[in-house]
Tab-separated table of N, CA and C in Angstrom:
chain	number	residue	atom	x	y	z
A	1	UNK	N	12.458	11.151	-5.601
A	1	UNK	CA	11.068	10.747	-5.614
A	1	UNK	C	10.499	10.920	-4.210
A	2	UNK	N	9.390	11.596	-4.113
A	2	UNK	CA	8.713	11.817	-2.844
A	2	UNK	C	7.780	10.643	-2.556
A	3	UNK	N	7.951	10.036	-1.389
A	3	UNK	CA	7.144	8.877	-1.023
A	3	UNK	C	6.466	9.119	0.310
A	4	UNK	N	5.170	8.836	0.357
A	4	UNK	CA	4.397	8.851	1.591
A	4	UNK	C	4.249	7.412	2.038
A	5	UNK	N	4.526	7.136	3.308
A	5	UNK	CA	4.302	5.793	3.840
A	5	UNK	C	3.908	5.903	5.302
A	6	UNK	N	2.752	5.305	5.611
A	6	UNK	CA	2.232	5.338	6.979
A	6	UNK	C	1.464	4.068	7.267
A	7	UNK	N	1.488	3.671	8.534
A	7	UNK	CA	0.762	2.491	8.976
A	7	UNK	C	-0.469	2.928	9.764
A	8	UNK	N	-1.559	2.192	9.572
A	8	UNK	CA	-2.816	2.432	10.270
A	8	UNK	C	-3.230	1.117	10.910
A	9	UNK	N	-3.728	1.197	12.145
A	9	UNK	CA	-4.034	-0.023	12.893
A	9	UNK	C	-5.135	0.248	13.909
A	10	UNK	N	-5.968	-0.770	14.186
A	10	UNK	CA	-6.986	-0.600	15.217
A	10	UNK	C	-6.316	-0.361	16.573
A	11	UNK	N	-6.856	0.577	17.321
A	11	UNK	CA	-6.336	0.902	18.655
A	11	UNK	C	-7.517	1.012	19.606
A	12	UNK	N	-7.219	1.178	20.873
A	12	UNK	CA	-8.268	1.240	21.895
A	12	UNK	C	-9.291	2.334	21.602
A	13	UNK	N	-8.847	3.443	21.077
A	13	UNK	CA	-9.746	4.577	20.810
A	13	UNK	C	-10.047	4.714	19.317
A	14	UNK	N	-10.270	3.618	18.624
A	14	UNK	CA	-10.558	3.685	17.188
A	14	UNK	C	-9.395	3.175	16.373
A	15	UNK	N	-8.682	4.089	15.732
A	15	UNK	CA	-7.532	3.741	14.909
A	15	UNK	C	-6.312	4.506	15.397
A	16	UNK	N	-5.153	3.911	15.208
A	16	UNK	CA	-3.890	4.576	15.446
A	16	UNK	C	-3.149	4.716	14.128
A	17	UNK	N	-2.146	5.553	14.127
A	17	UNK	CA	-1.381	5.781	12.903
A	17	UNK	C	0.040	6.203	13.238
A	18	UNK	N	0.943	5.899	12.328
A	18	UNK	CA	2.339	6.310	12.486
A	18	UNK	C	3.005	6.325	11.122
A	19	UNK	N	3.947	7.224	10.953
A	19	UNK	CA	4.737	7.228	9.731
A	19	UNK	C	5.713	6.059	9.777
A	20	UNK	N	6.052	5.562	8.603
A	20	UNK	CA	6.962	4.426	8.479
A	20	UNK	C	8.044	4.792	7.471
A	21	UNK	N	9.292	4.505	7.820
A	21	UNK	CA	10.381	4.696	6.866
A	21	UNK	C	10.568	3.380	6.128
A	22	UNK	N	10.056	3.317	4.919
A	22	UNK	CA	10.101	2.088	4.130
A	22	UNK	C	11.382	1.969	3.309
A	23	UNK	N	12.155	3.023	3.236
A	23	UNK	CA	13.314	3.061	2.336
A	23	UNK	C	14.399	2.056	2.696
A	24	UNK	N	14.527	1.688	3.967
A	24	UNK	CA	15.604	0.791	4.375
A	24	UNK	C	15.254	-0.685	4.250
A	25	UNK	N	14.035	-1.013	3.891
A	25	UNK	CA	13.620	-2.408	3.793
A	25	UNK	C	14.279	-3.078	2.586
A	26	UNK	N	14.860	-4.251	2.826
A	26	UNK	CA	15.500	-4.999	1.748
A	26	UNK	C	14.624	-6.154	1.267
A	27	UNK	N	13.646	-6.548	2.085
A	27	UNK	CA	12.724	-7.628	1.737
A	27	UNK	C	11.325	-7.229	2.183
A	28	UNK	N	10.343	-7.966	1.720
A	28	UNK	CA	8.978	-7.695	2.152
A	28	UNK	C	8.825	-7.982	3.650
A	29	UNK	N	9.577	-8.942	4.164
A	29	UNK	CA	9.540	-9.220	5.597
A	29	UNK	C	10.128	-8.056	6.396
A	30	UNK	N	11.176	-7.420	5.874
A	30	UNK	CA	11.723	-6.217	6.512
A	30	UNK	C	10.671	-5.112	6.545
A	31	UNK	N	9.939	-4.972	5.455
A	31	UNK	CA	8.894	-3.957	5.380
A	31	UNK	C	7.787	-4.257	6.385
A	32	UNK	N	7.380	-5.515	6.476
A	32	UNK	CA	6.367	-5.914	7.465
A	32	UNK	C	6.869	-5.666	8.884
A	33	UNK	N	8.146	-5.942	9.143
A	33	UNK	CA	8.720	-5.676	10.476
A	33	UNK	C	8.736	-4.184	10.783
A	34	UNK	N	9.041	-3.351	9.781
A	34	UNK	CA	9.019	-1.897	9.976
A	34	UNK	C	7.607	-1.431	10.321
A	35	UNK	N	6.609	-2.027	9.682
A	35	UNK	CA	5.212	-1.706	9.976
A	35	UNK	C	4.884	-2.100	11.416
A	36	UNK	N	5.256	-3.317	11.807
A	36	UNK	CA	5.003	-3.784	13.183
A	36	UNK	C	5.705	-2.883	14.202
A	37	UNK	N	6.959	-2.524	13.911
A	37	UNK	CA	7.720	-1.675	14.836
A	37	UNK	C	7.077	-0.302	14.989
A	38	UNK	N	6.648	0.296	13.884
A	38	UNK	CA	6.034	1.627	13.935
A	38	UNK	C	4.713	1.581	14.695
A	39	UNK	N	3.896	0.575	14.423
A	39	UNK	CA	2.617	0.441	15.130
A	39	UNK	C	2.856	0.144	16.603
A	40	UNK	N	3.805	-0.741	16.899
A	40	UNK	CA	4.117	-1.107	18.281
A	40	UNK	C	4.671	0.045	19.095
A	41	UNK	N	5.368	0.972	18.436
A	41	UNK	CA	5.897	2.138	19.146
A	41	UNK	C	4.772	3.059	19.614
A	42	UNK	N	3.660	3.079	18.889
A	42	UNK	CA	2.510	3.909	19.253
A	42	UNK	C	1.602	3.180	20.232
A	43	UNK	N	1.364	1.897	19.963
A	43	UNK	CA	0.474	1.069	20.783
A	43	UNK	C	1.075	-0.327	20.842
A	44	UNK	N	1.698	-0.708	21.959
A	44	UNK	CA	2.393	-1.998	22.038
A	44	UNK	C	1.542	-3.208	21.632
A	45	UNK	N	0.245	-3.167	21.813
A	45	UNK	CA	-0.608	-4.271	21.424
A	45	UNK	C	-0.908	-4.316	19.941
A	46	UNK	N	-0.637	-3.243	19.234
A	46	UNK	CA	-0.982	-3.143	17.808
A	46	UNK	C	-0.163	-4.082	16.939
A	47	UNK	N	1.050	-4.398	17.352
A	47	UNK	CA	1.939	-5.212	16.528
A	47	UNK	C	1.456	-6.650	16.385
A	48	UNK	N	0.421	-7.023	17.107
A	48	UNK	CA	-0.120	-8.377	17.006
A	48	UNK	C	-1.510	-8.389	16.386
A	49	UNK	N	-1.901	-7.317	15.726
A	49	UNK	CA	-3.223	-7.239	15.112
A	49	UNK	C	-3.116	-6.941	13.628
A	50	UNK	N	-4.136	-6.316	13.096
A	50	UNK	CA	-4.166	-5.926	11.695
A	50	UNK	C	-3.501	-4.571	11.523
A	51	UNK	N	-2.594	-4.482	10.570
A	51	UNK	CA	-1.908	-3.235	10.262
A	51	UNK	C	-1.918	-3.035	8.751
A	52	UNK	N	-2.155	-1.793	8.333
A	52	UNK	CA	-2.176	-1.458	6.914
A	52	UNK	C	-1.120	-0.407	6.626
A	53	UNK	N	-0.230	-0.699	5.709
A	53	UNK	CA	0.745	0.280	5.251
A	53	UNK	C	0.227	0.866	3.955
A	54	UNK	N	0.051	2.182	3.923
A	54	UNK	CA	-0.318	2.894	2.698
A	54	UNK	C	0.931	3.581	2.179
A	55	UNK	N	1.256	3.320	0.937
A	55	UNK	CA	2.404	3.923	0.261
A	55	UNK	C	1.911	4.684	-0.960
A	56	UNK	N	2.557	5.802	-1.238
A	56	UNK	CA	2.250	6.558	-2.455
A	56	UNK	C	3.520	7.279	-2.883
A	57	UNK	N	3.812	7.245	-4.176
A	57	UNK	CA	5.020	7.882	-4.683
A	57	UNK	C	4.675	8.877	-5.776
A	58	UNK	N	4.943	10.137	-5.510
A	58	UNK	CA	4.792	11.226	-6.480
A	58	UNK	C	3.467	11.213	-7.240
A	59	UNK	N	2.427	10.772	-6.593
A	59	UNK	CA	1.097	10.682	-7.205
A	59	UNK	C	1.119	9.894	-8.517
A	60	UNK	N	2.055	8.933	-8.606
A	60	UNK	CA	2.144	8.070	-9.776
A	60	UNK	C	1.554	6.692	-9.517
A	61	UNK	N	1.713	6.184	-8.305
A	61	UNK	CA	1.203	4.860	-7.943
A	61	UNK	C	0.995	4.810	-6.433
A	62	UNK	N	0.191	3.832	-6.014
A	62	UNK	CA	0.061	3.582	-4.591
A	62	UNK	C	0.143	2.083	-4.333
A	63	UNK	N	0.493	1.758	-3.110
A	63	UNK	CA	0.535	0.368	-2.685
A	63	UNK	C	-0.068	0.240	-1.300
A	64	UNK	N	-0.622	-0.924	-1.031
A	64	UNK	CA	-1.144	-1.249	0.292
A	64	UNK	C	-0.519	-2.576	0.702
A	65	UNK	N	0.040	-2.607	1.887
A	65	UNK	CA	0.566	-3.831	2.466
A	65	UNK	C	-0.241	-4.095	3.726
A	66	UNK	N	-0.797	-5.291	3.842
A	66	UNK	CA	-1.584	-5.659	5.014
A	66	UNK	C	-0.849	-6.744	5.774
A	67	UNK	N	-0.704	-6.515	7.078
A	67	UNK	CA	-0.087	-7.489	7.964
A	67	UNK	C	-1.122	-7.831	9.031
A	68	UNK	N	-1.472	-9.100	9.122
A	68	UNK	CA	-2.391	-9.585	10.149
A	68	UNK	C	-1.612	-10.493	11.086
A	69	UNK	N	-1.478	-10.055	12.333
A	69	UNK	CA	-0.717	-10.805	13.324
A	69	UNK	C	0.648	-11.163	12.748
A	70	UNK	N	0.970	-12.433	12.714
A	70	UNK	CA	2.268	-12.866	12.176
A	70	UNK	C	2.111	-13.593	10.841
A	71	UNK	N	0.968	-13.400	10.186
A	71	UNK	CA	0.716	-14.025	8.883
A	71	UNK	C	1.570	-13.364	7.805
A	72	UNK	N	1.669	-14.033	6.666
A	72	UNK	CA	2.397	-13.477	5.531
A	72	UNK	C	1.725	-12.186	5.074
A	73	UNK	N	2.498	-11.179	4.714
A	73	UNK	CA	1.916	-9.916	4.247
A	73	UNK	C	1.125	-10.110	2.950
A	74	UNK	N	0.054	-9.349	2.829
A	74	UNK	CA	-0.756	-9.303	1.611
A	74	UNK	C	-0.542	-7.929	0.989
A	75	UNK	N	-0.513	-7.864	-0.346
A	75	UNK	CA	-0.170	-6.609	-1.007
A	75	UNK	C	-1.095	-6.310	-2.182
A	76	UNK	N	-1.147	-5.021	-2.516
A	76	UNK	CA	-1.839	-4.546	-3.703
A	76	UNK	C	-1.067	-3.351	-4.237
A	77	UNK	N	-0.850	-3.304	-5.547
A	77	UNK	CA	-0.205	-2.166	-6.210
A	77	UNK	C	-1.147	-1.612	-7.270
A	78	UNK	N	-1.263	-0.301	-7.320
A	78	UNK	CA	-2.138	0.323	-8.312
A	78	UNK	C	-1.576	0.239	-9.718
A	79	UNK	N	-0.265	0.160	-9.837
A	79	UNK	CA	0.387	0.123	-11.146
A	79	UNK	C	1.621	-0.769	-11.045
A	80	UNK	N	1.533	-1.953	-11.594
A	80	UNK	CA	2.633	-2.908	-11.457
A	80	UNK	C	3.914	-2.461	-12.158
A	81	UNK	N	3.811	-1.477	-13.061
A	81	UNK	CA	5.036	-0.953	-13.699
A	81	UNK	C	5.977	-0.335	-12.675
A	82	UNK	N	5.443	0.084	-11.539
A	82	UNK	CA	6.261	0.745	-10.519
A	82	UNK	C	7.345	-0.162	-9.958
A	83	UNK	N	7.201	-1.486	-10.112
A	83	UNK	CA	8.227	-2.398	-9.588
A	83	UNK	C	9.547	-2.226	-10.327
A	84	UNK	N	9.516	-1.662	-11.535
A	84	UNK	CA	10.735	-1.444	-12.310
A	84	UNK	C	11.466	-0.172	-11.881
A	85	UNK	N	10.733	0.776	-11.292
A	85	UNK	CA	11.310	2.088	-11.010
A	85	UNK	C	11.451	2.433	-9.533
A	86	UNK	N	10.799	1.683	-8.665
A	86	UNK	CA	10.805	2.043	-7.255
A	86	UNK	C	11.139	0.816	-6.401
A	87	UNK	N	12.223	0.873	-5.618
A	87	UNK	CA	12.658	-0.288	-4.839
A	87	UNK	C	11.601	-0.814	-3.855
A	88	UNK	N	10.829	0.056	-3.235
A	88	UNK	CA	9.819	-0.416	-2.280
A	88	UNK	C	8.708	-1.164	-3.017
A	89	UNK	N	8.297	-0.657	-4.166
A	89	UNK	CA	7.287	-1.361	-4.960
A	89	UNK	C	7.821	-2.726	-5.396
A	90	UNK	N	9.091	-2.799	-5.721
A	90	UNK	CA	9.694	-4.064	-6.143
A	90	UNK	C	9.614	-5.123	-5.047
A	91	UNK	N	9.624	-4.702	-3.789
A	91	UNK	CA	9.504	-5.658	-2.685
A	91	UNK	C	8.175	-6.409	-2.723
A	92	UNK	N	7.152	-5.777	-3.287
A	92	UNK	CA	5.832	-6.399	-3.353
A	92	UNK	C	5.839	-7.651	-4.238
A	93	UNK	N	6.822	-7.764	-5.133
A	93	UNK	CA	6.939	-8.955	-5.970
A	93	UNK	C	7.133	-10.211	-5.132
A	94	UNK	N	7.768	-10.066	-3.967
A	94	UNK	CA	8.041	-11.211	-3.104
A	94	UNK	C	6.771	-11.867	-2.571
A	95	UNK	N	5.642	-11.173	-2.647
A	95	UNK	CA	4.385	-11.740	-2.163
A	95	UNK	C	3.903	-12.881	-3.046
A	96	UNK	N	4.362	-12.910	-4.288
A	96	UNK	CA	3.932	-13.927	-5.224
A	96	UNK	C	2.588	-13.631	-5.877
A	97	UNK	N	1.962	-12.513	-5.535
A	97	UNK	CA	0.659	-12.165	-6.112
A	97	UNK	C	0.756	-11.095	-7.188
A	98	UNK	N	1.972	-10.607	-7.422
A	98	UNK	CA	2.196	-9.569	-8.434
A	98	UNK	C	3.253	-10.063	-9.405
A	99	UNK	N	2.995	-9.832	-10.660
A	99	UNK	CA	3.951	-10.169	-11.709
A	99	UNK	C	4.410	-8.865	-12.352
A	100	UNK	N	5.708	-8.715	-12.492
A	100	UNK	CA	6.248	-7.514	-13.134
A	100	UNK	C	5.944	-7.547	-14.617
A	101	UNK	N	5.391	-6.464	-15.155
A	101	UNK	CA	5.155	-6.430	-16.603
A	101	UNK	C	6.490	-6.361	-17.338
A	102	UNK	N	6.512	-6.960	-18.506
A	102	UNK	CA	7.752	-6.955	-19.289
A	102	UNK	C	7.996	-5.582	-19.883
A	103	UNK	N	9.239	-5.152	-19.827
A	103	UNK	CA	9.649	-3.913	-20.465
A	103	UNK	C	9.803	-4.177	-21.965
A	104	UNK	N	9.424	-3.213	-22.765
A	104	UNK	CA	9.572	-3.342	-24.219
A	104	UNK	C	10.939	-2.761	-24.575
A	105	UNK	N	11.912	-3.651	-24.777
A	105	UNK	CA	13.294	-3.250	-25.016
A	105	UNK	C	13.467	-2.543	-26.356
A	106	UNK	N	14.231	-1.457	-26.340
A	106	UNK	CA	14.641	-0.791	-27.562
A	106	UNK	C	13.572	0.036	-28.268
A	107	UNK	N	12.359	0.085	-27.752
A	107	UNK	CA	11.308	0.839	-28.434
A	107	UNK	C	10.945	2.122	-27.712
A	108	UNK	N	11.352	2.236	-26.457
A	108	UNK	CA	10.974	3.396	-25.659
A	108	UNK	C	9.554	3.300	-25.133
A	109	UNK	N	8.869	2.216	-25.470
A	109	UNK	CA	7.496	2.038	-25.008
A	109	UNK	C	7.479	1.354	-23.651
A	110	UNK	N	6.536	1.795	-22.821
A	110	UNK	CA	6.324	1.149	-21.537
A	110	UNK	C	5.072	0.298	-21.636
A	111	UNK	N	5.028	-0.792	-20.871
A	111	UNK	CA	3.801	-1.575	-20.865
A	111	UNK	C	2.660	-0.743	-20.282
A	112	UNK	N	1.437	-1.130	-20.565
A	112	UNK	CA	0.284	-0.415	-20.046
A	112	UNK	C	0.166	-0.546	-18.539
A	113	UNK	N	-0.457	0.431	-17.933
A	113	UNK	CA	-0.673	0.432	-16.492
A	113	UNK	C	-1.720	-0.620	-16.138
A	114	UNK	N	-1.423	-1.403	-15.097
A	114	UNK	CA	-2.415	-2.337	-14.584
A	114	UNK	C	-2.141	-2.600	-13.112
A	115	UNK	N	-3.220	-2.729	-12.328
A	115	UNK	CA	-3.051	-3.043	-10.918
A	115	UNK	C	-2.702	-4.516	-10.732
A	116	UNK	N	-2.199	-4.845	-9.562
A	116	UNK	CA	-1.878	-6.236	-9.266
A	116	UNK	C	-1.846	-6.501	-7.781
A	117	UNK	N	-1.962	-7.769	-7.454
A	117	UNK	CA	-1.916	-8.181	-6.056
A	117	UNK	C	-3.253	-8.705	-5.581
A	118	UNK	N	-3.434	-8.675	-4.285
A	118	UNK	CA	-4.618	-9.203	-3.623
A	118	UNK	C	-5.675	-8.107	-3.513
A	119	UNK	N	-6.570	-8.046	-4.471
A	119	UNK	CA	-7.601	-7.013	-4.478
A	119	UNK	C	-8.567	-7.106	-3.317
A	120	UNK	N	-8.631	-8.254	-2.654
A	120	UNK	CA	-9.571	-8.453	-1.545
A	120	UNK	C	-8.978	-8.095	-0.184
A	121	UNK	N	-7.773	-7.545	-0.132
A	121	UNK	CA	-7.140	-7.314	1.165
A	121	UNK	C	-7.842	-6.263	2.025
A	122	UNK	N	-8.751	-5.479	1.449
A	122	UNK	CA	-9.493	-4.483	2.227
A	122	UNK	C	-10.992	-4.776	2.285
A	123	UNK	N	-11.386	-5.971	1.848
A	123	UNK	CA	-12.807	-6.312	1.774
A	123	UNK	C	-13.503	-6.193	3.129
A	124	UNK	N	-12.855	-6.601	4.198
A	124	UNK	CA	-13.466	-6.521	5.529
A	124	UNK	C	-13.410	-5.111	6.115
A	125	UNK	N	-12.786	-4.192	5.397
A	125	UNK	CA	-12.658	-2.802	5.853
A	125	UNK	C	-13.373	-1.835	4.905
A	126	UNK	N	-14.391	-2.326	4.217
A	126	UNK	CA	-15.252	-1.452	3.430
A	126	UNK	C	-14.974	-1.341	1.951
A	127	UNK	N	-13.956	-2.061	1.445
A	127	UNK	CA	-13.654	-1.966	0.021
A	127	UNK	C	-13.444	-3.360	-0.560
A	128	UNK	N	-14.517	-3.947	-1.128
A	128	UNK	CA	-14.380	-5.253	-1.787
A	128	UNK	C	-13.443	-5.162	-2.998
A	129	UNK	N	-12.955	-6.294	-3.449
A	129	UNK	CA	-11.970	-6.353	-4.533
A	129	UNK	C	-12.422	-5.606	-5.781
A	130	UNK	N	-13.668	-5.824	-6.205
A	130	UNK	CA	-14.116	-5.172	-7.443
A	130	UNK	C	-14.172	-3.655	-7.290
A	131	UNK	N	-14.473	-3.165	-6.085
A	131	UNK	CA	-14.487	-1.712	-5.870
A	131	UNK	C	-13.071	-1.147	-5.798
A	132	UNK	N	-12.152	-1.902	-5.220
A	132	UNK	CA	-10.758	-1.457	-5.193
A	132	UNK	C	-10.231	-1.325	-6.618
A	133	UNK	N	-10.518	-2.296	-7.445
A	133	UNK	CA	-10.081	-2.223	-8.847
A	133	UNK	C	-10.749	-1.064	-9.575
A	134	UNK	N	-12.033	-0.847	-9.322
A	134	UNK	CA	-12.741	0.262	-9.984
A	134	UNK	C	-12.167	1.609	-9.554
A	135	UNK	N	-11.885	1.779	-8.271
A	135	UNK	CA	-11.294	3.031	-7.787
A	135	UNK	C	-9.913	3.245	-8.407
A	136	UNK	N	-9.144	2.182	-8.473
A	136	UNK	CA	-7.767	2.253	-8.972
A	136	UNK	C	-7.709	2.609	-10.446
A	137	UNK	N	-8.627	2.086	-11.219
A	137	UNK	CA	-8.574	2.259	-12.672
A	137	UNK	C	-9.504	3.354	-13.187
A	138	UNK	N	-10.168	4.076	-12.301
A	138	UNK	CA	-11.076	5.152	-12.726
A	138	UNK	C	-10.298	6.233	-13.473
A	139	UNK	N	-10.878	6.719	-14.538
A	139	UNK	CA	-10.263	7.772	-15.348
A	139	UNK	C	-9.933	8.987	-14.478
A	140	UNK	N	-8.693	9.425	-14.497
A	140	UNK	CA	-8.275	10.614	-13.768
A	140	UNK	C	-8.061	10.424	-12.277
A	141	UNK	N	-8.181	9.196	-11.780
A	141	UNK	CA	-8.000	8.942	-10.343
A	141	UNK	C	-6.530	9.117	-9.958
A	142	UNK	N	-6.289	9.962	-8.987
A	142	UNK	CA	-4.938	10.152	-8.469
A	142	UNK	C	-4.713	9.200	-7.292
A	143	UNK	N	-3.514	8.626	-7.187
A	143	UNK	CA	-3.248	7.688	-6.105
A	143	UNK	C	-3.574	8.225	-4.707
A	144	UNK	N	-3.235	9.466	-4.430
A	144	UNK	CA	-3.523	10.026	-3.106
A	144	UNK	C	-5.024	10.095	-2.846
A	145	UNK	N	-5.798	10.384	-3.876
A	145	UNK	CA	-7.248	10.441	-3.728
A	145	UNK	C	-7.839	9.052	-3.469
A	146	UNK	N	-7.305	8.049	-4.145
A	146	UNK	CA	-7.779	6.679	-3.924
A	146	UNK	C	-7.447	6.249	-2.498
A	147	UNK	N	-6.240	6.523	-2.036
A	147	UNK	CA	-5.880	6.177	-0.656
A	147	UNK	C	-6.780	6.901	0.343
A	148	UNK	N	-7.099	8.158	0.081
A	148	UNK	CA	-7.994	8.909	0.969
A	148	UNK	C	-9.372	8.246	1.021
A	149	UNK	N	-9.857	7.779	-0.121
A	149	UNK	CA	-11.150	7.081	-0.165
A	149	UNK	C	-11.083	5.765	0.605
A	150	UNK	N	-9.995	5.027	0.454
A	150	UNK	CA	-9.833	3.772	1.183
A	150	UNK	C	-9.782	4.018	2.683
A	151	UNK	N	-9.093	5.070	3.094
A	151	UNK	CA	-9.017	5.428	4.516
A	151	UNK	C	-10.393	5.810	5.049
A	152	UNK	N	-11.156	6.547	4.250
A	152	UNK	CA	-12.512	6.940	4.644
A	152	UNK	C	-13.383	5.708	4.856
A	153	UNK	N	-13.349	4.793	3.923
A	153	UNK	CA	-14.159	3.581	4.006
A	153	UNK	C	-13.775	2.720	5.211
A	154	UNK	N	-12.495	2.683	5.538
A	154	UNK	CA	-12.033	1.862	6.658
A	154	UNK	C	-12.234	2.536	8.006
A	155	UNK	N	-12.391	3.859	7.998
A	155	UNK	CA	-12.651	4.562	9.248
A	155	UNK	C	-11.480	5.310	9.858
A	156	UNK	N	-10.403	5.512	9.100
A	156	UNK	CA	-9.261	6.250	9.654
A	156	UNK	C	-8.858	7.446	8.791
A	157	UNK	N	-9.835	8.060	8.145
A	157	UNK	CA	-9.559	9.199	7.263
A	157	UNK	C	-8.905	10.356	8.008
A	158	UNK	N	-9.339	10.628	9.244
A	158	UNK	CA	-8.744	11.731	10.001
A	158	UNK	C	-7.250	11.504	10.231
A	159	UNK	N	-6.875	10.273	10.562
A	159	UNK	CA	-5.465	9.967	10.768
A	159	UNK	C	-4.682	10.061	9.452
A	160	UNK	N	-5.282	9.586	8.372
A	160	UNK	CA	-4.645	9.667	7.070
A	160	UNK	C	-4.392	11.128	6.704
A	161	UNK	N	-5.429	11.951	6.830
A	161	UNK	CA	-5.295	13.375	6.483
A	161	UNK	C	-4.245	14.063	7.341
A	162	UNK	N	-4.189	13.729	8.624
A	162	UNK	CA	-3.223	14.366	9.533
A	162	UNK	C	-1.790	14.028	9.132
A	163	UNK	N	-1.542	12.788	8.726
A	163	UNK	CA	-0.183	12.399	8.326
A	163	UNK	C	0.158	12.859	6.921
A	164	UNK	N	-0.832	13.019	6.094
A	164	UNK	CA	-0.622	13.383	4.694
A	164	UNK	C	-0.203	14.856	4.536
A	165	UNK	N	-0.588	15.666	5.492
A	165	UNK	CA	-0.286	17.113	5.398
A	165	UNK	C	1.169	17.380	5.584
């Protein structure tokens, strides 16, 4: 499975960005520490501010993890079914704001796609909760396209595009 993961953070000259290896995280706190470490390696002051981790896996789902200073991480997943198939998405369950949908045993059916988590985590960065949900659930919306829109609204689209290539 191909996964994109990068952190974006306010820096002296606008926004900073860095790739993050999320695969080794065993807990959501490990993931938040990886975000802080990646941001701090680029800008030492960044690890004490707002940091956003954008995750996307095979254009099937996306996740956003927000770390503000040393506060508990806030999360959003575009498709909560991903917690059953992807270890990094499963870490988002630890936030307490996402509930894993039940698998339908023995029928081969999967539960319907639904977003979960803190829809307001980007409200101060140009995307209120209702707009995040609308973007996420729009017919034909691809996760990478939604993340690009979120980056545009927050003001770091150039950094997102540079890391996405």
